[in-house]
Amino acid sequence: MTAKRTLGQFTINPIGLGCMCLSHGYGDPTDEADAARLLHRALDIGYDFLDTAAIYGSGHNEELIGRVLKARRGEFVLASKCGFGRSRRDPQPDRFVDGRPEAIDEVLDLSLGRLGVEHIDLYYLHRPDPLVPIEESVGALARAVEAGKIGAIGLSEVSADQLRRAHATHPIAALQTEYSLWTRNPEIAGLAACRDLGVTFVAFSPVGRGFLAGALADRPALSQDDMRRVMPRFIDPQLTHNLAWFAEYRAMADEIGCTPAQLALAWLLQRDPALVTIPGTTSIGHLEENMAAGGLSLSPERMDALDALINQRTVAGARYTPAMQRSVATEEFA
């Protein structure tokens, strides 16, 4: 198993658990009894970093974790997020970004209540608010640190410049952004900024929202509530293009003797020896499979072959729709 890594004042397994899909994003919420079994199994086999957010299931995900793991709270580092929700300020989409200090204060108190705790280990600004300077948003989070409500500050989907400005206001412990074989945007500037500042990079969707695990290989019908239905990479003709190289990718995994998901996680863990990943799942089998990826070692030649097969030039389709893209500030390839 891969050695533990540092995130702020915490030492954690580099394979954490993204809890979103238990409540939100890929169809109906998981049955609570099944979700409880998965969360307990995660702690039993070594997961010690759990990631949630106020917006996941409109608070359901935080309530779930707080209720199910109340008696085991001391066994894991808890991360949640604020700044993404609903607002009357934006009459267009019902999802919006709100980084105003008063909004952060309000959502944090709601998160503490839903989680049933007085302190959250790591609290992120989920998205940068284009109407609020990052320094103001981070200032509110810094005051929450001083008040003892949170232990460390994180940022999600911000630019390298925003990260540097935020870090000058208050030390930032983590930057969370999508990163995988098929999403390389952090390699433009985000990873370098993290190294310069001593910030831990947290890679979400490390198996490409299931694509790199083979979830779309047989073209299943996605439910109406599955966010991937509108994402360009999951729609033809982009999907057909991406499934063509996925066949070669899966053959590489078979040759190594691992699953496609394990190969994707192993590539990330070797690509950057400091980052942390948070794959999500609703399956205990996949939960165990992902954790086992920590014991997989790839040769330099295999790393190069993967890098050549899947990258920003070989993947078809943007990672977000234009509307979704407007909520993030991460650097984009030309």
Short mmCIF file of C-alpha atoms in Angstrom, two decimals:
data_model
loop_
_atom_site.label_atom_id
_atom_site.label_comp_id
_atom_site.label_asym_id
_atom_site.label_seq_id
_atom_site.Cartn_x
_atom_site.Cartn_y
_atom_site.Cartn_z
CA MET A 1 0.00 0.00 0.00
CA THR A 2 1.18 3.52 -0.78
CA ALA A 3 2.65 5.36 2.22
CA LYS A 4 0.52 8.03 3.86
CA ARG A 5 0.82 11.61 2.68
CA THR A 6 0.53 15.02 4.30
CA LEU A 7 -2.39 17.42 3.99
CA GLY A 8 -1.92 20.45 6.19
CA GLN A 9 -1.53 19.17 9.75
CA PHE A 10 -2.99 15.78 8.81
CA THR A 11 -1.33 12.55 7.67
CA ILE A 12 -3.70 10.50 5.54
CA ASN A 13 -3.97 7.65 3.09
CA PRO A 14 -3.54 9.12 -0.42
CA ILE A 15 -6.68 7.28 -1.53
CA GLY A 16 -9.59 8.98 0.22
CA LEU A 17 -13.32 8.68 -0.34
CA GLY A 18 -15.40 11.18 -2.27
CA CYS A 19 -18.88 10.79 -0.79
CA MET A 20 -20.89 12.84 -3.31
CA CYS A 21 -22.32 9.98 -5.34
CA LEU A 22 -24.02 8.49 -2.29
CA SER A 23 -26.44 11.43 -2.42
CA HIS A 24 -26.01 13.36 -5.64
CA GLY A 25 -24.76 13.54 -9.20
CA TYR A 26 -25.13 10.10 -10.75
CA GLY A 27 -28.78 9.19 -10.26
CA ASP A 28 -30.94 8.45 -7.23
CA PRO A 29 -29.35 8.62 -3.77
CA THR A 30 -28.03 5.33 -2.44
CA ASP A 31 -30.30 3.49 -0.01
CA GLU A 32 -29.25 4.62 3.46
CA ALA A 33 -28.61 1.11 4.76
CA ASP A 34 -26.35 0.40 1.77
CA ALA A 35 -24.61 3.76 2.18
CA ALA A 36 -24.02 3.03 5.87
CA ARG A 37 -22.47 -0.33 5.07
CA LEU A 38 -20.17 1.29 2.51
CA LEU A 39 -19.06 4.07 4.87
CA HIS A 40 -18.29 1.65 7.68
CA ARG A 41 -16.46 -0.67 5.31
CA ALA A 42 -14.39 2.27 4.09
CA LEU A 43 -13.14 3.00 7.60
CA ASP A 44 -12.59 -0.70 8.28
CA ILE A 45 -10.17 -1.08 5.33
CA GLY A 46 -8.15 2.08 5.85
CA TYR A 47 -9.95 5.05 4.32
CA ASP A 48 -9.21 7.95 6.66
CA PHE A 49 -10.12 11.00 4.55
CA LEU A 50 -13.78 11.59 3.68
CA ASP A 51 -14.94 14.41 1.41
CA THR A 52 -18.43 15.90 1.29
CA ALA A 53 -20.05 19.31 0.60
CA ALA A 54 -23.09 21.34 1.56
CA ILE A 55 -24.53 21.09 -1.95
CA TYR A 56 -24.39 17.29 -2.23
CA GLY A 57 -28.02 16.27 -2.08
CA SER A 58 -28.86 19.73 -0.65
CA GLY A 59 -27.31 18.74 2.66
CA HIS A 60 -28.27 15.05 2.57
CA ASN A 61 -24.67 13.88 2.20
CA GLU A 62 -23.48 15.78 5.26
CA GLU A 63 -26.45 14.51 7.28
CA LEU A 64 -25.71 10.95 6.14
CA ILE A 65 -22.06 11.07 7.19
CA GLY A 66 -22.88 12.78 10.47
CA ARG A 67 -25.57 10.26 11.37
CA VAL A 68 -23.84 7.07 10.18
CA LEU A 69 -20.32 7.77 11.43
CA LYS A 70 -21.10 9.69 14.62
CA ALA A 71 -19.56 7.02 16.83
CA ARG A 72 -16.44 6.77 14.63
CA ARG A 73 -15.73 10.47 14.14
CA GLY A 74 -12.19 10.17 15.51
CA GLU A 75 -11.16 7.67 12.82
CA PHE A 76 -11.04 10.00 9.80
CA VAL A 77 -10.24 13.48 8.57
CA LEU A 78 -13.46 15.21 7.56
CA ALA A 79 -13.65 17.67 4.66
CA SER A 80 -16.67 19.65 3.48
CA LYS A 81 -17.30 22.68 1.27
CA CYS A 82 -19.30 25.89 1.05
CA GLY A 83 -19.98 28.50 -1.61
CA PHE A 84 -22.03 26.51 -4.11
CA GLY A 85 -25.82 26.38 -3.86
CA ARG A 86 -28.98 28.29 -4.69
CA SER A 87 -29.53 32.02 -4.86
CA ARG A 88 -32.00 34.68 -5.97
CA ARG A 89 -29.05 36.73 -7.23
CA ASP A 90 -28.78 34.57 -10.35
CA PRO A 91 -32.17 33.96 -12.06
CA GLN A 92 -30.65 31.66 -14.71
CA PRO A 93 -29.40 28.31 -13.36
CA ASP A 94 -30.53 27.31 -9.88
CA ARG A 95 -26.95 26.35 -9.07
CA PHE A 96 -24.73 29.29 -8.37
CA VAL A 97 -21.55 30.44 -6.67
CA ASP A 98 -21.68 32.58 -3.54
CA GLY A 99 -18.43 33.46 -1.79
CA ARG A 100 -19.70 36.37 0.27
CA PRO A 101 -18.45 36.22 3.88
CA GLU A 102 -21.98 36.27 5.29
CA ALA A 103 -22.99 33.37 3.03
CA ILE A 104 -19.91 31.37 4.05
CA ASP A 105 -20.71 31.93 7.73
CA GLU A 106 -24.30 30.80 7.24
CA VAL A 107 -23.48 27.67 5.24
CA LEU A 108 -20.70 26.67 7.64
CA ASP A 109 -23.07 26.76 10.59
CA LEU A 110 -25.56 24.66 8.62
CA SER A 111 -22.83 22.17 7.75
CA LEU A 112 -21.76 21.85 11.38
CA GLY A 113 -25.37 21.16 12.34
CA ARG A 114 -25.95 18.57 9.63
CA LEU A 115 -22.67 16.80 10.41
CA GLY A 116 -23.40 16.90 14.12
CA VAL A 117 -19.99 18.32 14.99
CA GLU A 118 -18.51 21.50 16.39
CA HIS A 119 -15.41 21.36 14.17
CA ILE A 120 -14.69 20.38 10.54
CA ASP A 121 -11.08 19.41 9.82
CA LEU A 122 -10.84 20.86 6.31
CA TYR A 123 -13.33 23.31 4.84
CA TYR A 124 -13.20 24.35 1.19
CA LEU A 125 -14.55 27.23 -0.81
CA HIS A 126 -16.26 25.04 -3.41
CA ARG A 127 -16.00 27.55 -6.24
CA PRO A 128 -14.48 31.04 -6.58
CA ASP A 129 -17.11 33.75 -6.74
CA PRO A 130 -16.43 36.12 -9.67
CA LEU A 131 -18.27 38.88 -7.79
CA VAL A 132 -16.22 38.55 -4.59
CA PRO A 133 -12.43 38.93 -4.31
CA ILE A 134 -10.89 35.64 -3.20
CA GLU A 135 -9.26 37.48 -0.30
CA GLU A 136 -12.69 38.31 1.15
CA SER A 137 -13.92 34.74 0.94
CA VAL A 138 -10.73 33.39 2.49
CA GLY A 139 -10.92 36.06 5.16
CA ALA A 140 -14.25 34.62 6.30
CA LEU A 141 -12.76 31.14 6.40
CA ALA A 142 -9.75 32.45 8.35
CA ARG A 143 -12.10 33.83 10.98
CA ALA A 144 -13.75 30.40 11.16
CA VAL A 145 -10.32 28.89 11.86
CA GLU A 146 -9.78 31.42 14.65
CA ALA A 147 -13.20 30.57 16.08
CA GLY A 148 -12.33 26.87 16.12
CA LYS A 149 -15.10 25.90 13.70
CA ILE A 150 -12.67 24.58 11.07
CA GLY A 151 -9.10 23.33 11.23
CA ALA A 152 -7.78 24.19 7.78
CA ILE A 153 -8.84 26.00 4.61
CA GLY A 154 -9.13 24.51 1.15
CA LEU A 155 -10.04 25.88 -2.27
CA SER A 156 -11.67 24.10 -5.19
CA GLU A 157 -11.51 24.83 -8.93
CA VAL A 158 -9.60 28.10 -8.55
CA SER A 159 -6.79 29.39 -10.76
CA ALA A 160 -3.15 29.32 -9.73
CA ASP A 161 -3.23 33.10 -9.33
CA GLN A 162 -6.27 32.91 -7.06
CA LEU A 163 -4.54 30.23 -5.00
CA ARG A 164 -1.47 32.43 -4.54
CA ARG A 165 -3.59 35.44 -3.57
CA ALA A 166 -5.61 33.33 -1.14
CA HIS A 167 -2.50 31.84 0.41
CA ALA A 168 -1.13 35.35 1.01
CA THR A 169 -4.29 36.07 3.01
CA HIS A 170 -4.22 32.86 5.07
CA PRO A 171 -2.33 29.57 4.62
CA ILE A 172 -4.22 27.22 2.32
CA ALA A 173 -3.94 23.52 3.11
CA ALA A 174 -5.46 21.99 -0.04
CA LEU A 175 -6.43 22.72 -3.62
CA GLN A 176 -9.08 20.40 -5.02
CA THR A 177 -9.53 20.14 -8.78
CA GLU A 178 -10.46 17.43 -11.26
CA TYR A 179 -7.33 15.55 -12.32
CA SER A 180 -6.92 12.24 -14.10
CA LEU A 181 -5.42 10.74 -17.24
CA TRP A 182 -8.15 12.42 -19.27
CA THR A 183 -8.26 15.77 -17.42
CA ARG A 184 -4.79 17.33 -17.34
CA ASN A 185 -5.67 20.97 -16.62
CA PRO A 186 -3.82 21.04 -13.26
CA GLU A 187 -0.59 20.37 -15.15
CA ILE A 188 -0.83 23.86 -16.70
CA ALA A 189 -0.26 25.77 -13.45
CA GLY A 190 -2.17 24.37 -10.47
CA LEU A 191 0.23 21.59 -9.51
CA ALA A 192 3.24 23.88 -9.77
CA ALA A 193 1.56 26.49 -7.57
CA CYS A 194 0.81 23.82 -4.98
CA ARG A 195 4.45 22.71 -4.93
CA ASP A 196 5.65 26.31 -4.58
CA LEU A 197 3.31 27.06 -1.69
CA GLY A 198 3.36 23.73 0.12
CA VAL A 199 -0.33 23.13 -0.62
CA THR A 200 -1.60 19.55 -1.01
CA PHE A 201 -3.33 18.86 -4.31
CA VAL A 202 -6.53 16.80 -4.00
CA ALA A 203 -7.62 15.13 -7.24
CA PHE A 204 -11.36 14.63 -7.61
CA SER A 205 -12.88 12.40 -10.31
CA PRO A 206 -9.57 10.50 -10.60
CA VAL A 207 -11.22 7.78 -12.68
CA GLY A 208 -12.91 10.23 -15.04
CA ARG A 209 -16.41 10.12 -13.53
CA GLY A 210 -16.39 6.38 -14.04
CA PHE A 211 -15.25 6.45 -17.67
CA LEU A 212 -11.72 5.24 -16.86
CA ALA A 213 -13.25 2.46 -14.78
CA GLY A 214 -15.23 1.18 -17.77
CA ALA A 215 -18.62 2.41 -16.59
CA LEU A 216 -19.52 3.64 -20.08
CA ALA A 217 -17.87 0.83 -22.05
CA ASP A 218 -21.23 -0.85 -22.78
CA ARG A 219 -23.04 2.46 -23.31
CA PRO A 220 -25.52 2.11 -20.44
CA ALA A 221 -28.58 4.34 -20.38
CA LEU A 222 -27.88 7.11 -17.88
CA SER A 223 -30.70 8.22 -15.60
CA GLN A 224 -32.30 11.63 -15.96
CA ASP A 225 -30.55 12.74 -12.76
CA ASP A 226 -27.08 11.72 -13.96
CA MET A 227 -24.97 14.84 -14.57
CA ARG A 228 -22.95 13.02 -17.23
CA ARG A 229 -25.93 13.05 -19.62
CA VAL A 230 -25.03 16.61 -20.65
CA MET A 231 -21.24 16.52 -20.30
CA PRO A 232 -19.58 16.74 -23.74
CA ARG A 233 -17.24 13.76 -23.25
CA PHE A 234 -20.18 11.46 -22.61
CA ILE A 235 -22.15 12.47 -25.71
CA ASP A 236 -21.59 11.33 -29.29
CA PRO A 237 -19.57 11.79 -31.37
CA GLN A 238 -17.09 12.46 -28.52
CA LEU A 239 -18.16 9.34 -26.62
CA THR A 240 -17.50 7.04 -29.59
CA HIS A 241 -14.06 8.61 -30.07
CA ASN A 242 -13.16 8.15 -26.41
CA LEU A 243 -14.41 4.57 -26.28
CA ALA A 244 -12.02 3.74 -29.13
CA TRP A 245 -8.91 4.53 -27.10
CA PHE A 246 -10.51 3.11 -23.95
CA ALA A 247 -10.38 -0.34 -25.55
CA GLU A 248 -6.58 -0.08 -25.77
CA TYR A 249 -6.44 1.30 -22.23
CA ARG A 250 -8.44 -1.63 -20.88
CA ALA A 251 -6.13 -4.04 -22.71
CA MET A 252 -3.17 -2.41 -20.91
CA ALA A 253 -4.88 -2.97 -17.55
CA ASP A 254 -5.53 -6.60 -18.44
CA GLU A 255 -1.88 -7.06 -19.39
CA ILE A 256 -0.74 -5.63 -16.04
CA GLY A 257 -3.30 -7.68 -14.12
CA CYS A 258 -5.33 -4.85 -12.61
CA THR A 259 -8.65 -3.16 -13.25
CA PRO A 260 -8.93 -0.01 -15.38
CA ALA A 261 -9.86 2.01 -12.28
CA GLN A 262 -6.80 0.77 -10.42
CA LEU A 263 -4.61 1.70 -13.37
CA ALA A 264 -5.98 5.24 -13.41
CA LEU A 265 -5.40 5.66 -9.66
CA ALA A 266 -1.91 4.16 -9.80
CA TRP A 267 -0.96 6.55 -12.62
CA LEU A 268 -2.04 9.55 -10.54
CA LEU A 269 -0.27 8.41 -7.38
CA GLN A 270 2.98 7.96 -9.29
CA ARG A 271 2.55 11.06 -11.41
CA ASP A 272 2.77 13.25 -8.31
CA PRO A 273 4.14 11.74 -5.08
CA ALA A 274 2.45 14.41 -2.94
CA LEU A 275 -1.14 14.49 -4.18
CA VAL A 276 -4.21 12.85 -2.67
CA THR A 277 -7.12 11.28 -4.59
CA ILE A 278 -10.79 10.97 -3.62
CA PRO A 279 -12.52 8.46 -5.91
CA GLY A 280 -16.20 8.02 -5.18
CA THR A 281 -18.35 4.92 -5.43
CA THR A 282 -21.63 3.38 -4.31
CA SER A 283 -20.20 -0.16 -4.51
CA ILE A 284 -18.28 -1.87 -1.70
CA GLY A 285 -16.54 -3.99 -4.34
CA HIS A 286 -15.28 -0.89 -6.10
CA LEU A 287 -14.38 0.67 -2.75
CA GLU A 288 -12.09 -2.27 -2.02
CA GLU A 289 -10.76 -2.28 -5.58
CA ASN A 290 -9.80 1.39 -5.37
CA MET A 291 -7.96 0.98 -2.07
CA ALA A 292 -5.96 -1.91 -3.53
CA ALA A 293 -4.63 0.43 -6.23
CA GLY A 294 -2.25 1.81 -3.60
CA GLY A 295 -0.17 -1.35 -3.93
CA LEU A 296 0.24 -1.12 -7.70
CA SER A 297 3.57 0.03 -9.14
CA LEU A 298 3.95 1.06 -12.79
CA SER A 299 7.20 1.02 -14.74
CA PRO A 300 8.47 4.23 -16.34
CA GLU A 301 7.72 2.71 -19.73
CA ARG A 302 4.13 1.98 -18.72
CA MET A 303 3.70 5.51 -17.36
CA ASP A 304 4.94 6.92 -20.66
CA ALA A 305 2.60 4.67 -22.66
CA LEU A 306 -0.39 5.80 -20.63
CA ASP A 307 0.63 9.42 -20.98
CA ALA A 308 0.81 9.05 -24.75
CA LEU A 309 -2.49 7.18 -25.07
CA ILE A 310 -4.66 9.47 -22.95
CA ASN A 311 -4.05 13.20 -22.73
CA GLN A 312 -5.61 16.54 -23.64
CA ARG A 313 -4.89 15.92 -27.34
CA THR A 314 -6.41 12.44 -27.56
CA VAL A 315 -9.54 13.01 -25.45
CA ALA A 316 -12.58 14.39 -27.31
CA GLY A 317 -14.89 16.88 -25.64
CA ALA A 318 -14.65 19.51 -22.94
CA ARG A 319 -14.99 18.38 -19.33
CA TYR A 320 -17.93 20.73 -18.64
CA THR A 321 -20.78 22.34 -20.53
CA PRO A 322 -20.31 26.10 -21.12
CA ALA A 323 -22.67 26.89 -18.24
CA MET A 324 -20.80 24.61 -15.84
CA GLN A 325 -17.45 25.92 -17.06
CA ARG A 326 -18.40 29.45 -16.06
CA SER A 327 -18.38 28.40 -12.40
CA VAL A 328 -14.71 27.35 -12.40
CA ALA A 329 -11.49 29.32 -12.81
CA THR A 330 -8.99 26.54 -13.47
CA GLU A 331 -6.65 27.08 -16.39
CA GLU A 332 -7.67 25.69 -19.78
CA PHE A 333 -5.54 24.33 -22.61
CA ALA A 334 -5.53 26.47 -25.76
#
